[in-house]
Amino acid sequence: MPKTHISVYYSCYDTPLPADTFGRLVSVLPEDARPGIYRYKRWEDAHAALLGKHLLLYAFRRLHLDYTLADIRYTPYKRPFIKGAPDFNISHSGNIAVCAIAGKGYVGIDIEKPIPLHVEDFRQQFTPEEWDAIRNDPAAPEIFYRYWTRKEAVLKAAGTGLNEALHELNTIEDTVSYHQHTWQLKPVTIMPGYICHLASNEMDTVINTHAVSISELVSMYV
């Protein structure tokens, strides 16, 4: 059986883009999607939302697919998809946006930049087995984010979102049964200081990561 290839594209943005570059990237979006970018109060969030969409377009071009953002539809749980297109999923944290696109099956990805937090506040979101692992590992908060990104990746792949009871989803093992599918969990190395996991309902996968510069994204429209 051939392996299923999953590509993960990511972009970093340490400082705000020049206004003309930002405006050019916004202008490419469907008209009804543009106001949402400007509603974000933090420039980091606005850039993440914008660049995630352009990473998806970049992935389509790499795959020689003619889909556009106007083709995106949403499930009742607000999961984006394009009919007939490979499955995709987008995430962001800190100053990085990532987009995963699967050659086959469903995919979910979550990236987090660990920050200090009161882990005890999230006790009810984990299974007893996960909580024991978190409590007994000295690498907090990194270990917390390890299980958090695993949970989110599965929920995003399944399309249920965080509305589901997180404490019922056990991600101790790399293979998880959830919502009539078996999900394979894998870590994705993006950059130091970030934790990222990917979930797929394909059991034999190869993950390829691709750094995409802002100039590469902009050059698509020159």
CSV table of C-alpha atoms in Angstrom, one decimal:
chain,number,residue,atom,x,y,z
A,1,MET,CA,0.0,0.0,0.0
A,2,PRO,CA,1.4,3.4,-0.9
A,3,LYS,CA,1.9,5.9,1.9
A,4,THR,CA,-0.3,8.9,2.1
A,5,HIS,CA,1.6,12.2,1.8
A,6,ILE,CA,0.5,15.2,3.9
A,7,SER,CA,2.1,18.5,3.3
A,8,VAL,CA,2.4,21.2,6.0
A,9,TYR,CA,3.1,24.7,4.8
A,10,TYR,CA,4.0,27.4,7.3
A,11,SER,CA,4.9,31.1,7.4
A,12,CYS,CA,6.5,33.2,10.2
A,13,TYR,CA,5.8,36.9,10.7
A,14,ASP,CA,7.9,38.5,13.5
A,15,THR,CA,6.8,42.1,12.6
A,16,PRO,CA,3.8,43.6,10.9
A,17,LEU,CA,3.8,43.5,7.1
A,18,PRO,CA,4.1,46.8,5.3
A,19,ALA,CA,0.7,48.3,4.8
A,20,ASP,CA,0.8,47.9,1.0
A,21,THR,CA,1.8,44.2,1.2
A,22,PHE,CA,-0.9,43.5,3.8
A,23,GLY,CA,-3.5,45.3,1.7
A,24,ARG,CA,-2.5,43.4,-1.4
A,25,LEU,CA,-3.0,40.1,0.3
A,26,VAL,CA,-6.3,41.2,1.7
A,27,SER,CA,-7.5,42.3,-1.7
A,28,VAL,CA,-7.1,38.8,-3.0
A,29,LEU,CA,-9.6,37.4,-0.6
A,30,PRO,CA,-13.3,37.1,-1.5
A,31,GLU,CA,-15.0,40.4,-0.8
A,32,ASP,CA,-17.1,39.0,2.1
A,33,ALA,CA,-14.0,37.7,3.8
A,34,ARG,CA,-12.1,40.9,3.9
A,35,PRO,CA,-13.8,42.8,6.7
A,36,GLY,CA,-13.2,39.9,9.1
A,37,ILE,CA,-9.4,40.4,8.8
A,38,TYR,CA,-9.7,44.0,10.0
A,39,ARG,CA,-11.9,43.1,12.9
A,40,TYR,CA,-9.0,41.6,14.8
A,41,LYS,CA,-7.6,43.9,17.5
A,42,ARG,CA,-4.1,42.3,17.6
A,43,TRP,CA,-2.0,42.5,14.5
A,44,GLU,CA,-0.7,39.0,15.1
A,45,ASP,CA,-4.2,37.6,14.9
A,46,ALA,CA,-5.0,39.5,11.7
A,47,HIS,CA,-1.8,38.3,10.1
A,48,ALA,CA,-2.5,34.7,11.2
A,49,ALA,CA,-6.0,34.7,9.7
A,50,LEU,CA,-4.7,36.3,6.5
A,51,LEU,CA,-1.6,34.2,6.0
A,52,GLY,CA,-3.4,30.9,6.8
A,53,LYS,CA,-5.7,31.5,3.8
A,54,HIS,CA,-2.8,32.3,1.5
A,55,LEU,CA,-0.9,29.3,2.6
A,56,LEU,CA,-3.9,27.2,1.5
A,57,LEU,CA,-3.8,29.0,-1.9
A,58,TYR,CA,-0.1,28.4,-2.1
A,59,ALA,CA,-0.6,24.7,-1.4
A,60,PHE,CA,-3.2,24.5,-4.2
A,61,ARG,CA,-0.8,26.0,-6.6
A,62,ARG,CA,1.9,23.6,-5.7
A,63,LEU,CA,-0.5,20.8,-6.4
A,64,HIS,CA,-1.7,22.4,-9.6
A,65,LEU,CA,-5.2,22.7,-8.4
A,66,ASP,CA,-7.5,25.6,-9.5
A,67,TYR,CA,-9.6,26.0,-6.3
A,68,THR,CA,-10.0,29.4,-4.8
A,69,LEU,CA,-11.1,30.7,-1.4
A,70,ALA,CA,-14.5,31.4,-2.9
A,71,ASP,CA,-15.0,27.6,-3.2
A,72,ILE,CA,-14.8,27.1,0.6
A,73,ARG,CA,-17.9,25.8,2.3
A,74,TYR,CA,-18.6,25.0,6.0
A,75,THR,CA,-20.1,22.0,7.8
A,76,PRO,CA,-22.7,22.5,10.5
A,77,TYR,CA,-19.7,22.5,13.0
A,78,LYS,CA,-18.1,25.3,11.0
A,79,ARG,CA,-15.3,23.1,9.6
A,80,PRO,CA,-14.1,24.5,6.2
A,81,PHE,CA,-13.9,22.2,3.2
A,82,ILE,CA,-13.9,22.4,-0.6
A,83,LYS,CA,-16.0,19.9,-2.4
A,84,GLY,CA,-13.7,17.6,-4.5
A,85,ALA,CA,-10.5,19.1,-3.1
A,86,PRO,CA,-8.0,17.5,-0.8
A,87,ASP,CA,-8.8,17.9,2.9
A,88,PHE,CA,-7.0,20.8,4.6
A,89,ASN,CA,-6.7,22.4,8.0
A,90,ILE,CA,-5.2,25.6,9.3
A,91,SER,CA,-3.8,26.6,12.7
A,92,HIS,CA,-1.8,29.5,14.1
A,93,SER,CA,-0.1,30.5,17.4
A,94,GLY,CA,2.5,33.1,18.3
A,95,ASN,CA,3.9,34.3,15.1
A,96,ILE,CA,3.4,31.2,12.9
A,97,ALA,CA,0.5,30.1,10.7
A,98,VAL,CA,0.4,26.6,9.4
A,99,CYS,CA,-1.7,24.8,6.7
A,100,ALA,CA,-1.9,21.0,6.3
A,101,ILE,CA,-3.2,19.5,3.2
A,102,ALA,CA,-3.8,15.7,2.8
A,103,GLY,CA,-3.3,13.6,-0.2
A,104,LYS,CA,-6.0,11.3,1.1
A,105,GLY,CA,-8.5,11.2,4.0
A,106,TYR,CA,-9.1,13.8,6.7
A,107,VAL,CA,-6.5,15.9,8.4
A,108,GLY,CA,-6.4,18.2,11.5
A,109,ILE,CA,-3.5,20.2,12.8
A,110,ASP,CA,-2.9,22.3,15.8
A,111,ILE,CA,0.2,24.4,16.8
A,112,GLU,CA,0.8,26.2,20.1
A,113,LYS,CA,3.5,28.4,21.5
A,114,PRO,CA,3.7,27.4,25.2
A,115,ILE,CA,3.2,30.2,27.7
A,116,PRO,CA,3.2,30.0,31.4
A,117,LEU,CA,-0.3,29.1,32.7
A,118,HIS,CA,-2.1,27.5,35.6
A,119,VAL,CA,-2.4,24.0,34.4
A,120,GLU,CA,-4.8,23.1,37.3
A,121,ASP,CA,-7.4,25.3,35.6
A,122,PHE,CA,-7.7,22.8,32.8
A,123,ARG,CA,-8.0,19.7,34.9
A,124,GLN,CA,-11.5,18.9,33.7
A,125,GLN,CA,-10.4,19.0,30.0
A,126,PHE,CA,-8.2,15.8,30.3
A,127,THR,CA,-8.8,12.2,30.9
A,128,PRO,CA,-7.5,10.7,34.2
A,129,GLU,CA,-4.7,9.0,32.2
A,130,GLU,CA,-3.6,12.2,30.5
A,131,TRP,CA,-3.8,14.2,33.7
A,132,ASP,CA,-1.5,11.7,35.4
A,133,ALA,CA,1.0,12.1,32.6
A,134,ILE,CA,0.8,15.9,32.8
A,135,ARG,CA,1.1,16.0,36.6
A,136,ASN,CA,4.0,13.5,36.7
A,137,ASP,CA,6.1,15.2,34.0
A,138,PRO,CA,8.5,17.9,35.1
A,139,ALA,CA,8.4,19.5,31.6
A,140,ALA,CA,5.3,21.6,32.3
A,141,PRO,CA,3.8,23.6,30.6
A,142,GLU,CA,5.2,21.8,27.5
A,143,ILE,CA,3.7,18.5,28.4
A,144,PHE,CA,0.3,20.2,28.8
A,145,TYR,CA,0.6,21.6,25.3
A,146,ARG,CA,1.6,18.2,24.0
A,147,TYR,CA,-1.7,16.7,25.0
A,148,TRP,CA,-3.7,19.9,24.2
A,149,THR,CA,-2.4,20.0,20.6
A,150,ARG,CA,-3.1,16.3,20.2
A,151,LYS,CA,-6.7,16.7,21.3
A,152,GLU,CA,-7.3,19.7,19.1
A,153,ALA,CA,-5.8,18.0,16.1
A,154,VAL,CA,-8.2,15.1,16.4
A,155,LEU,CA,-11.2,17.3,17.0
A,156,LYS,CA,-10.3,19.4,14.0
A,157,ALA,CA,-9.8,16.4,11.8
A,158,ALA,CA,-13.1,14.9,12.9
A,159,GLY,CA,-14.8,18.3,12.4
A,160,THR,CA,-16.4,18.5,15.8
A,161,GLY,CA,-14.4,21.4,17.1
A,162,LEU,CA,-14.0,22.2,20.8
A,163,ASN,CA,-17.7,21.9,21.4
A,164,GLU,CA,-17.1,18.2,22.2
A,165,ALA,CA,-16.2,17.2,25.8
A,166,LEU,CA,-12.4,17.2,25.7
A,167,HIS,CA,-12.2,15.0,28.8
A,168,GLU,CA,-13.7,12.1,26.9
A,169,LEU,CA,-11.0,12.1,24.2
A,170,ASN,CA,-7.9,10.1,25.4
A,171,THR,CA,-4.8,10.9,23.4
A,172,ILE,CA,-2.2,9.0,25.4
A,173,GLU,CA,-1.6,6.6,22.6
A,174,ASP,CA,-0.7,7.7,19.0
A,175,THR,CA,-3.8,5.9,17.7
A,176,VAL,CA,-7.1,7.2,18.8
A,177,SER,CA,-10.7,6.0,18.0
A,178,TYR,CA,-13.1,8.9,17.8
A,179,HIS,CA,-16.3,9.7,15.8
A,180,GLN,CA,-16.3,6.5,13.8
A,181,HIS,CA,-12.7,6.9,12.7
A,182,THR,CA,-9.3,5.7,13.8
A,183,TRP,CA,-6.9,8.7,14.0
A,184,GLN,CA,-3.1,8.5,13.8
A,185,LEU,CA,-1.3,11.2,15.7
A,186,LYS,CA,2.1,12.5,14.8
A,187,PRO,CA,4.2,15.4,16.1
A,188,VAL,CA,5.3,18.0,13.5
A,189,THR,CA,8.5,20.0,14.0
A,190,ILE,CA,8.0,23.5,12.8
A,191,MET,CA,10.3,25.8,14.9
A,192,PRO,CA,11.9,25.7,18.3
A,193,GLY,CA,9.6,27.0,21.0
A,194,TYR,CA,6.4,25.6,19.3
A,195,ILE,CA,4.5,22.4,19.8
A,196,CYS,CA,2.5,21.0,16.9
A,197,HIS,CA,0.6,17.8,16.2
A,198,LEU,CA,-1.3,16.4,13.2
A,199,ALA,CA,-4.1,13.9,13.1
A,200,SER,CA,-5.1,11.8,10.1
A,201,ASN,CA,-7.4,8.9,9.5
A,202,GLU,CA,-4.8,7.4,7.2
A,203,MET,CA,-2.6,5.1,9.2
A,204,ASP,CA,0.5,5.1,7.0
A,205,THR,CA,1.5,8.8,6.4
A,206,VAL,CA,4.5,10.8,5.4
A,207,ILE,CA,4.5,14.4,6.6
A,208,ASN,CA,6.5,16.9,4.6
A,209,THR,CA,7.0,20.5,6.0
A,210,HIS,CA,7.6,23.5,3.8
A,211,ALA,CA,8.6,26.9,5.0
A,212,VAL,CA,7.0,29.6,2.9
A,213,SER,CA,8.3,33.2,3.0
A,214,ILE,CA,6.0,36.2,2.8
A,215,SER,CA,7.6,37.2,-0.4
A,216,GLU,CA,6.7,33.8,-1.9
A,217,LEU,CA,3.1,34.3,-0.9
A,218,VAL,CA,3.0,37.9,-2.4
A,219,SER,CA,4.7,36.7,-5.6
A,220,MET,CA,1.7,34.6,-6.4
A,221,TYR,CA,-0.2,37.8,-7.3
A,222,VAL,CA,2.5,39.7,-9.2
